[in-house]
Amino acid sequence: MKLVLGHLYPDLMNLYGDRGNFIALQKRCEWRGIDVDLRRVTVGDDVNFADFDIVFVGGGQDREQEIVWSDLGRHRDDLARAVEDDVVVLAVCGGYQLLGHYYLTPGGRKIAGLGILDLHTESHSSRLVGNVVCRSEYLPAPGTLVGFENHGGRTHLGPGVAPLARMVKGHGNNGRDGTEGAVYRNVFGTYLHGSLLPKNPHFADVLIARALQRHHPGAELEPLGDALEWRAHRAAAALAGVRG
Ligand code: GLN
């Protein structure tokens, strides 16, 4: 079996080592004997999202975000078609915000998003920062997701998306409604840095399994020895003051 993994703007959107998510997806495939074709996309590149099985975009500061947003806007329709064809997407923080309808900067400027996820983000000068534990119905037991958040954006979900998780400890999408992230088809947006997947191996495997299903229905993922990953998961939960 083979998967094509696309990393969007790795040179610009790599806040808090978010590229660790792409590495985790690559290694968890390779450790299982799944061939991977790694593709990196940056400003000015041509891309055909139909070629990808999993697309990853990390977080970034407002400045890098605006550079990326204007470039990726060129590919909006192609990415939207791939999303409707159930390509798997993981978007973290700034990359997540980009998939919504718009991002309102702290100065009140509205930056158009791709409109792929039914949500919008309004950024405040005060930031939502800290260690996070949340619980997701998209994950097998224990269902917890752990990570770190640092964002000025407050993201508000519309009826066209479901929350990825419900907060146990931390702020999440907006610090008010108890939600974290968003899900639409196989698109998963989240505020969790960390990087996220190395210490949430069950989430990494959900993404890989969903990608495999598109061309290999019924494909099973053999379990990996994740003792270290779960130690990291529990340590991150403890940092948030939650027994993992
Ligand atoms: N610049 C965005 C915000 O502050 C995203 C930050 C990030 O990617 N961590 O909300």
mmCIF file of N, CA, C and O in Angstrom, residues 164-232:
data_model
loop_
_atom_site.group_PDB
_atom_site.id
_atom_site.type_symbol
_atom_site.label_atom_id
_atom_site.label_comp_id
_atom_site.label_asym_id
_atom_site.label_seq_id
_atom_site.Cartn_x
_atom_site.Cartn_y
_atom_site.Cartn_z
ATOM 1 N N LEU A 164 -14.028 19.079 16.955
ATOM 2 C CA LEU A 164 -13.153 17.896 17.037
ATOM 3 C C LEU A 164 -13.225 17.306 18.436
ATOM 4 O O LEU A 164 -13.238 16.083 18.612
ATOM 5 N N ALA A 165 -13.271 18.176 19.443
ATOM 6 C CA ALA A 165 -13.200 17.703 20.830
ATOM 7 C C ALA A 165 -13.907 18.683 21.753
ATOM 8 O O ALA A 165 -14.258 19.802 21.361
ATOM 9 N N ARG A 166 -14.125 18.203 22.979
ATOM 10 C CA ARG A 166 -14.685 19.041 24.039
ATOM 11 C C ARG A 166 -13.577 19.261 25.078
ATOM 12 O O ARG A 166 -12.838 18.331 25.399
ATOM 13 N N MET A 167 -13.481 20.468 25.588
ATOM 14 C CA MET A 167 -12.383 20.832 26.478
ATOM 15 C C MET A 167 -12.491 20.129 27.831
ATOM 16 O O MET A 167 -13.576 20.005 28.390
ATOM 17 N N VAL A 168 -11.361 19.657 28.313
ATOM 18 C CA VAL A 168 -11.230 19.184 29.699
ATOM 19 C C VAL A 168 -10.417 20.216 30.472
ATOM 20 O O VAL A 168 -10.773 20.622 31.573
ATOM 21 N N LYS A 169 -9.332 20.693 29.832
ATOM 22 C CA LYS A 169 -8.478 21.720 30.476
ATOM 23 C C LYS A 169 -7.883 22.584 29.365
ATOM 24 O O LYS A 169 -7.353 22.067 28.402
ATOM 25 N N GLY A 170 -8.025 23.893 29.492
ATOM 26 C CA GLY A 170 -7.473 24.810 28.487
ATOM 27 C C GLY A 170 -8.565 25.672 27.896
ATOM 28 O O GLY A 170 -9.694 25.684 28.391
ATOM 29 N N HIS A 171 -8.271 26.367 26.787
ATOM 30 C CA HIS A 171 -9.215 27.331 26.225
ATOM 31 C C HIS A 171 -9.987 26.805 25.017
ATOM 32 O O HIS A 171 -11.174 27.024 24.870
ATOM 33 N N GLY A 172 -9.248 26.178 24.060
ATOM 34 C CA GLY A 172 -9.918 25.639 22.858
ATOM 35 C C GLY A 172 -10.228 26.720 21.838
ATOM 36 O O GLY A 172 -9.567 27.756 21.767
ATOM 37 N N ASN A 173 -11.288 26.523 21.070
ATOM 38 C CA ASN A 173 -11.581 27.393 19.924
ATOM 39 C C ASN A 173 -11.680 28.872 20.290
ATOM 40 O O ASN A 173 -11.215 29.741 19.556
ATOM 41 N N ASN A 174 -12.348 29.152 21.418
ATOM 42 C CA ASN A 174 -12.587 30.567 21.732
ATOM 43 C C ASN A 174 -12.620 30.870 23.221
ATOM 44 O O ASN A 174 -12.971 31.987 23.625
ATOM 45 N N GLY A 175 -12.324 29.865 24.051
ATOM 46 C CA GLY A 175 -12.283 30.114 25.490
ATOM 47 C C GLY A 175 -13.658 30.266 26.120
ATOM 48 O O GLY A 175 -13.770 30.596 27.300
ATOM 49 N N ARG A 176 -14.711 30.032 25.322
ATOM 50 C CA ARG A 176 -16.068 30.229 25.864
ATOM 51 C C ARG A 176 -16.976 29.005 25.728
ATOM 52 O O ARG A 176 -17.675 28.633 26.659
ATOM 53 N N ASP A 177 -16.993 28.399 24.501
ATOM 54 C CA ASP A 177 -18.044 27.391 24.241
ATOM 55 C C ASP A 177 -17.599 25.959 24.517
ATOM 56 O O ASP A 177 -18.353 25.012 24.245
ATOM 57 N N GLY A 178 -16.377 25.786 25.029
ATOM 58 C CA GLY A 178 -15.928 24.450 25.434
ATOM 59 C C GLY A 178 -15.574 23.529 24.282
ATOM 60 O O GLY A 178 -15.387 22.325 24.469
ATOM 61 N N THR A 179 -15.476 24.106 23.080
ATOM 62 C CA THR A 179 -15.118 23.257 21.927
ATOM 63 C C THR A 179 -13.652 23.457 21.555
ATOM 64 O O THR A 179 -13.072 24.520 21.822
ATOM 65 N N GLU A 180 -13.106 22.423 20.911
ATOM 66 C CA GLU A 180 -11.740 22.517 20.370
ATOM 67 C C GLU A 180 -11.778 21.987 18.945
ATOM 68 O O GLU A 180 -12.315 20.906 18.702
ATOM 69 N N GLY A 181 -11.215 22.761 18.014
ATOM 70 C CA GLY A 181 -11.071 22.275 16.654
ATOM 71 C C GLY A 181 -12.398 22.143 15.928
ATOM 72 O O GLY A 181 -13.467 22.534 16.428
ATOM 73 N N ALA A 182 -12.297 21.541 14.729
ATOM 74 C CA ALA A 182 -13.481 21.365 13.881
ATOM 75 C C ALA A 182 -13.256 20.182 12.945
ATOM 76 O O ALA A 182 -12.101 19.866 12.584
ATOM 77 N N VAL A 183 -14.364 19.531 12.577
ATOM 78 C CA VAL A 183 -14.291 18.392 11.650
ATOM 79 C C VAL A 183 -15.361 18.556 10.576
ATOM 80 O O VAL A 183 -16.507 18.922 10.884
ATOM 81 N N TYR A 184 -14.941 18.303 9.321
ATOM 82 C CA TYR A 184 -15.879 18.239 8.197
ATOM 83 C C TYR A 184 -15.379 17.155 7.259
ATOM 84 O O TYR A 184 -14.229 17.234 6.790
ATOM 85 N N ARG A 185 -16.176 16.102 7.025
ATOM 86 C CA ARG A 185 -15.719 14.941 6.246
ATOM 87 C C ARG A 185 -14.403 14.426 6.815
ATOM 88 O O ARG A 185 -14.327 14.113 8.008
ATOM 89 N N ASN A 186 -13.302 14.443 6.026
ATOM 90 C CA ASN A 186 -11.995 13.995 6.548
ATOM 91 C C ASN A 186 -11.056 15.156 6.836
ATOM 92 O O ASN A 186 -9.839 14.989 6.866
ATOM 93 N N VAL A 187 -11.647 16.349 7.031
ATOM 94 C CA VAL A 187 -10.840 17.525 7.369
ATOM 95 C C VAL A 187 -10.900 17.719 8.886
ATOM 96 O O VAL A 187 -11.978 17.805 9.469
ATOM 97 N N PHE A 188 -9.713 17.792 9.501
ATOM 98 C CA PHE A 188 -9.595 17.955 10.952
ATOM 99 C C PHE A 188 -8.787 19.220 11.224
ATOM 100 O O PHE A 188 -7.627 19.313 10.801
ATOM 101 N N GLY A 189 -9.414 20.208 11.847
ATOM 102 C CA GLY A 189 -8.714 21.419 12.253
ATOM 103 C C GLY A 189 -8.573 21.424 13.761
ATOM 104 O O GLY A 189 -9.436 20.918 14.479
ATOM 105 N N THR A 190 -7.463 21.980 14.233
ATOM 106 C CA THR A 190 -7.214 22.009 15.674
ATOM 107 C C THR A 190 -6.279 23.152 16.031
ATOM 108 O O THR A 190 -5.506 23.607 15.187
ATOM 109 N N TYR A 191 -6.369 23.608 17.285
ATOM 110 C CA TYR A 191 -5.424 24.600 17.797
ATOM 111 C C TYR A 191 -4.230 23.932 18.479
ATOM 112 O O TYR A 191 -3.326 24.621 18.956
ATOM 113 N N LEU A 192 -4.195 22.626 18.533
ATOM 114 C CA LEU A 192 -3.179 21.961 19.356
ATOM 115 C C LEU A 192 -1.832 21.827 18.648
ATOM 116 O O LEU A 192 -1.679 21.150 17.636
ATOM 117 N N HIS A 193 -0.860 22.527 19.261
ATOM 118 C CA HIS A 193 0.543 22.318 18.880
ATOM 119 C C HIS A 193 1.136 21.255 19.808
ATOM 120 O O HIS A 193 0.449 20.707 20.671
ATOM 121 N N GLY A 194 2.429 20.988 19.668
ATOM 122 C CA GLY A 194 2.999 20.063 20.649
ATOM 123 C C GLY A 194 4.351 19.486 20.279
ATOM 124 O O GLY A 194 5.253 19.531 21.085
ATOM 125 N N SER A 195 4.644 18.914 19.116
ATOM 126 C CA SER A 195 3.609 18.793 18.087
ATOM 127 C C SER A 195 2.638 17.684 18.485
ATOM 128 O O SER A 195 2.932 16.820 19.296
ATOM 129 N N LEU A 196 1.484 17.804 17.826
ATOM 130 C CA LEU A 196 0.300 17.073 18.249
ATOM 131 C C LEU A 196 0.403 15.556 18.098
ATOM 132 O O LEU A 196 0.221 14.795 19.055
ATOM 133 N N LEU A 197 0.711 15.079 16.871
ATOM 134 C CA LEU A 197 0.540 13.638 16.597
ATOM 135 C C LEU A 197 1.539 12.738 17.322
ATOM 136 O O LEU A 197 1.165 11.635 17.738
ATOM 137 N N PRO A 198 2.800 13.158 17.513
ATOM 138 C CA PRO A 198 3.721 12.235 18.219
ATOM 139 C C PRO A 198 3.223 11.849 19.615
ATOM 140 O O PRO A 198 3.472 10.741 20.078
ATOM 141 N N LYS A 199 2.472 12.720 20.257
ATOM 142 C CA LYS A 199 1.980 12.378 21.615
ATOM 143 C C LYS A 199 0.494 12.063 21.618
ATOM 144 O O LYS A 199 -0.130 11.939 22.668
ATOM 145 N N ASN A 200 -0.076 11.929 20.426
ATOM 146 C CA ASN A 200 -1.470 11.462 20.277
ATOM 147 C C ASN A 200 -1.492 10.426 19.161
ATOM 148 O O ASN A 200 -2.098 10.628 18.089
ATOM 149 N N PRO A 201 -0.819 9.269 19.379
ATOM 150 C CA PRO A 201 -0.672 8.265 18.310
ATOM 151 C C PRO A 201 -1.996 7.735 17.785
ATOM 152 O O PRO A 201 -2.106 7.382 16.610
ATOM 153 N N HIS A 202 -3.016 7.716 18.655
ATOM 154 C CA HIS A 202 -4.324 7.218 18.210
ATOM 155 C C HIS A 202 -4.951 8.146 17.180
ATOM 156 O O HIS A 202 -5.613 7.713 16.244
ATOM 157 N N PHE A 203 -4.668 9.463 17.314
ATOM 158 C CA PHE A 203 -5.201 10.416 16.332
ATOM 159 C C PHE A 203 -4.438 10.258 15.014
ATOM 160 O O PHE A 203 -5.053 10.237 13.934
ATOM 161 N N ALA A 204 -3.115 10.096 15.093
ATOM 162 C CA ALA A 204 -2.317 9.877 13.873
ATOM 163 C C ALA A 204 -2.856 8.666 13.114
ATOM 164 O O ALA A 204 -3.027 8.699 11.887
ATOM 165 N N ASP A 205 -3.175 7.606 13.854
ATOM 166 C CA ASP A 205 -3.661 6.379 13.205
ATOM 167 C C ASP A 205 -5.067 6.541 12.638
ATOM 168 O O ASP A 205 -5.400 5.930 11.612
ATOM 169 N N VAL A 206 -5.890 7.377 13.269
ATOM 170 C CA VAL A 206 -7.224 7.662 12.691
ATOM 171 C C VAL A 206 -7.048 8.319 11.326
ATOM 172 O O VAL A 206 -7.710 7.950 10.345
ATOM 173 N N LEU A 207 -6.112 9.255 11.218
ATOM 174 C CA LEU A 207 -5.885 9.957 9.950
ATOM 175 C C LEU A 207 -5.354 8.994 8.892
ATOM 176 O O LEU A 207 -5.827 8.979 7.747
ATOM 177 N N ILE A 208 -4.401 8.147 9.272
ATOM 178 C CA ILE A 208 -3.811 7.195 8.315
ATOM 179 C C ILE A 208 -4.862 6.180 7.870
ATOM 180 O O ILE A 208 -4.991 5.887 6.673
ATOM 181 N N ALA A 209 -5.653 5.685 8.824
ATOM 182 C CA ALA A 209 -6.688 4.691 8.480
ATOM 183 C C ALA A 209 -7.719 5.283 7.529
ATOM 184 O O ALA A 209 -8.121 4.637 6.547
ATOM 185 N N ARG A 210 -8.116 6.529 7.769
ATOM 186 C CA ARG A 210 -9.094 7.162 6.887
ATOM 187 C C ARG A 210 -8.508 7.350 5.475
ATOM 188 O O ARG A 210 -9.198 7.177 4.470
ATOM 189 N N ALA A 211 -7.226 7.680 5.419
ATOM 190 C CA ALA A 211 -6.592 7.861 4.102
ATOM 191 C C ALA A 211 -6.509 6.534 3.357
ATOM 192 O O ALA A 211 -6.780 6.459 2.152
ATOM 193 N N LEU A 212 -6.186 5.471 4.082
ATOM 194 C CA LEU A 212 -6.073 4.155 3.444
ATOM 195 C C LEU A 212 -7.422 3.680 2.904
ATOM 196 O O LEU A 212 -7.486 3.040 1.849
ATOM 197 N N GLN A 213 -8.508 4.024 3.638
ATOM 198 C CA GLN A 213 -9.838 3.521 3.247
ATOM 199 C C GLN A 213 -10.219 3.961 1.838
ATOM 200 O O GLN A 213 -10.973 3.293 1.142
ATOM 201 N N ARG A 214 -9.686 5.127 1.415
ATOM 202 C CA ARG A 214 -10.102 5.670 0.106
ATOM 203 C C ARG A 214 -9.694 4.734 -1.026
ATOM 204 O O ARG A 214 -10.420 4.533 -1.985
ATOM 205 N N HIS A 215 -8.481 4.130 -0.934
ATOM 206 C CA HIS A 215 -8.030 3.255 -2.031
ATOM 207 C C HIS A 215 -7.931 1.799 -1.601
ATOM 208 O O HIS A 215 -7.767 0.917 -2.444
ATOM 209 N N HIS A 216 -7.983 1.567 -0.300
ATOM 210 C CA HIS A 216 -7.843 0.181 0.193
ATOM 211 C C HIS A 216 -8.942 -0.074 1.226
ATOM 212 O O HIS A 216 -8.664 -0.238 2.417
ATOM 213 N N PRO A 217 -10.203 -0.122 0.799
ATOM 214 C CA PRO A 217 -11.296 -0.335 1.767
ATOM 215 C C PRO A 217 -11.054 -1.582 2.601
ATOM 216 O O PRO A 217 -10.614 -2.609 2.085
ATOM 217 N N GLY A 218 -11.266 -1.452 3.891
ATOM 218 C CA GLY A 218 -11.111 -2.597 4.791
ATOM 219 C C GLY A 218 -9.693 -2.799 5.281
ATOM 220 O O GLY A 218 -9.426 -3.686 6.093
ATOM 221 N N ALA A 219 -8.748 -1.947 4.783
ATOM 222 C CA ALA A 219 -7.353 -2.097 5.225
ATOM 223 C C ALA A 219 -7.269 -1.897 6.737
ATOM 224 O O ALA A 219 -7.881 -0.986 7.280
ATOM 225 N N GLU A 220 -6.556 -2.775 7.398
ATOM 226 C CA GLU A 220 -6.395 -2.694 8.868
ATOM 227 C C GLU A 220 -5.002 -2.149 9.175
ATOM 228 O O GLU A 220 -4.032 -2.507 8.485
ATOM 229 N N LEU A 221 -4.908 -1.345 10.212
ATOM 230 C CA LEU A 221 -3.594 -0.855 10.666
ATOM 231 C C LEU A 221 -3.109 -1.765 11.780
ATOM 232 O O LEU A 221 -3.788 -1.920 12.800
ATOM 233 N N GLU A 222 -1.926 -2.374 11.569
ATOM 234 C CA GLU A 222 -1.408 -3.190 12.682
ATOM 235 C C GLU A 222 -0.949 -2.260 13.809
ATOM 236 O O GLU A 222 -0.431 -1.162 13.540
ATOM 237 N N PRO A 223 -1.170 -2.680 15.062
ATOM 238 C CA PRO A 223 -0.777 -1.829 16.193
ATOM 239 C C PRO A 223 0.747 -1.642 16.220
ATOM 240 O O PRO A 223 1.486 -2.511 15.761
ATOM 241 N N LEU A 224 1.175 -0.491 16.717
ATOM 242 C CA LEU A 224 2.606 -0.219 16.887
ATOM 243 C C LEU A 224 2.927 -0.201 18.381
ATOM 244 O O LEU A 224 2.046 0.035 19.205
ATOM 245 N N GLY A 225 4.192 -0.419 18.741
ATOM 246 C CA GLY A 225 4.590 -0.328 20.150
ATOM 247 C C GLY A 225 4.665 1.144 20.552
ATOM 248 O O GLY A 225 5.659 1.823 20.316
ATOM 249 N N ASP A 226 3.607 1.665 21.129
ATOM 250 C CA ASP A 226 3.503 3.111 21.396
ATOM 251 C C ASP A 226 3.751 3.469 22.851
ATOM 252 O O ASP A 226 3.230 4.483 23.346
ATOM 253 N N ALA A 227 4.568 2.684 23.537
ATOM 254 C CA ALA A 227 4.784 2.951 24.977
ATOM 255 C C ALA A 227 5.338 4.375 25.182
ATOM 256 O O ALA A 227 4.842 5.131 26.027
ATOM 257 N N LEU A 228 6.310 4.759 24.345
ATOM 258 C CA LEU A 228 6.932 6.086 24.504
ATOM 259 C C LEU A 228 5.922 7.197 24.195
ATOM 260 O O LEU A 228 5.824 8.195 24.902
ATOM 261 N N GLU A 229 5.151 6.959 23.129
ATOM 262 C CA GLU A 229 4.143 7.966 22.735
ATOM 263 C C GLU A 229 3.123 8.176 23.839
ATOM 264 O O GLU A 229 2.736 9.291 24.188
ATOM 265 N N TRP A 230 2.691 7.069 24.498
ATOM 266 C CA TRP A 230 1.689 7.214 25.573
ATOM 267 C C TRP A 230 2.311 7.790 26.843
ATOM 268 O O TRP A 230 1.641 8.509 27.586
ATOM 269 N N ARG A 231 3.602 7.553 27.050
ATOM 270 C CA ARG A 231 4.267 8.235 28.182
ATOM 271 C C ARG A 231 4.263 9.732 27.934
ATOM 272 O O ARG A 231 3.980 10.537 28.827
ATOM 273 N N ALA A 232 4.522 10.121 26.683
ATOM 274 C CA ALA A 232 4.511 11.563 26.337
ATOM 275 C C ALA A 232 3.101 12.123 26.475
ATOM 276 O O ALA A 232 2.897 13.260 26.938
#
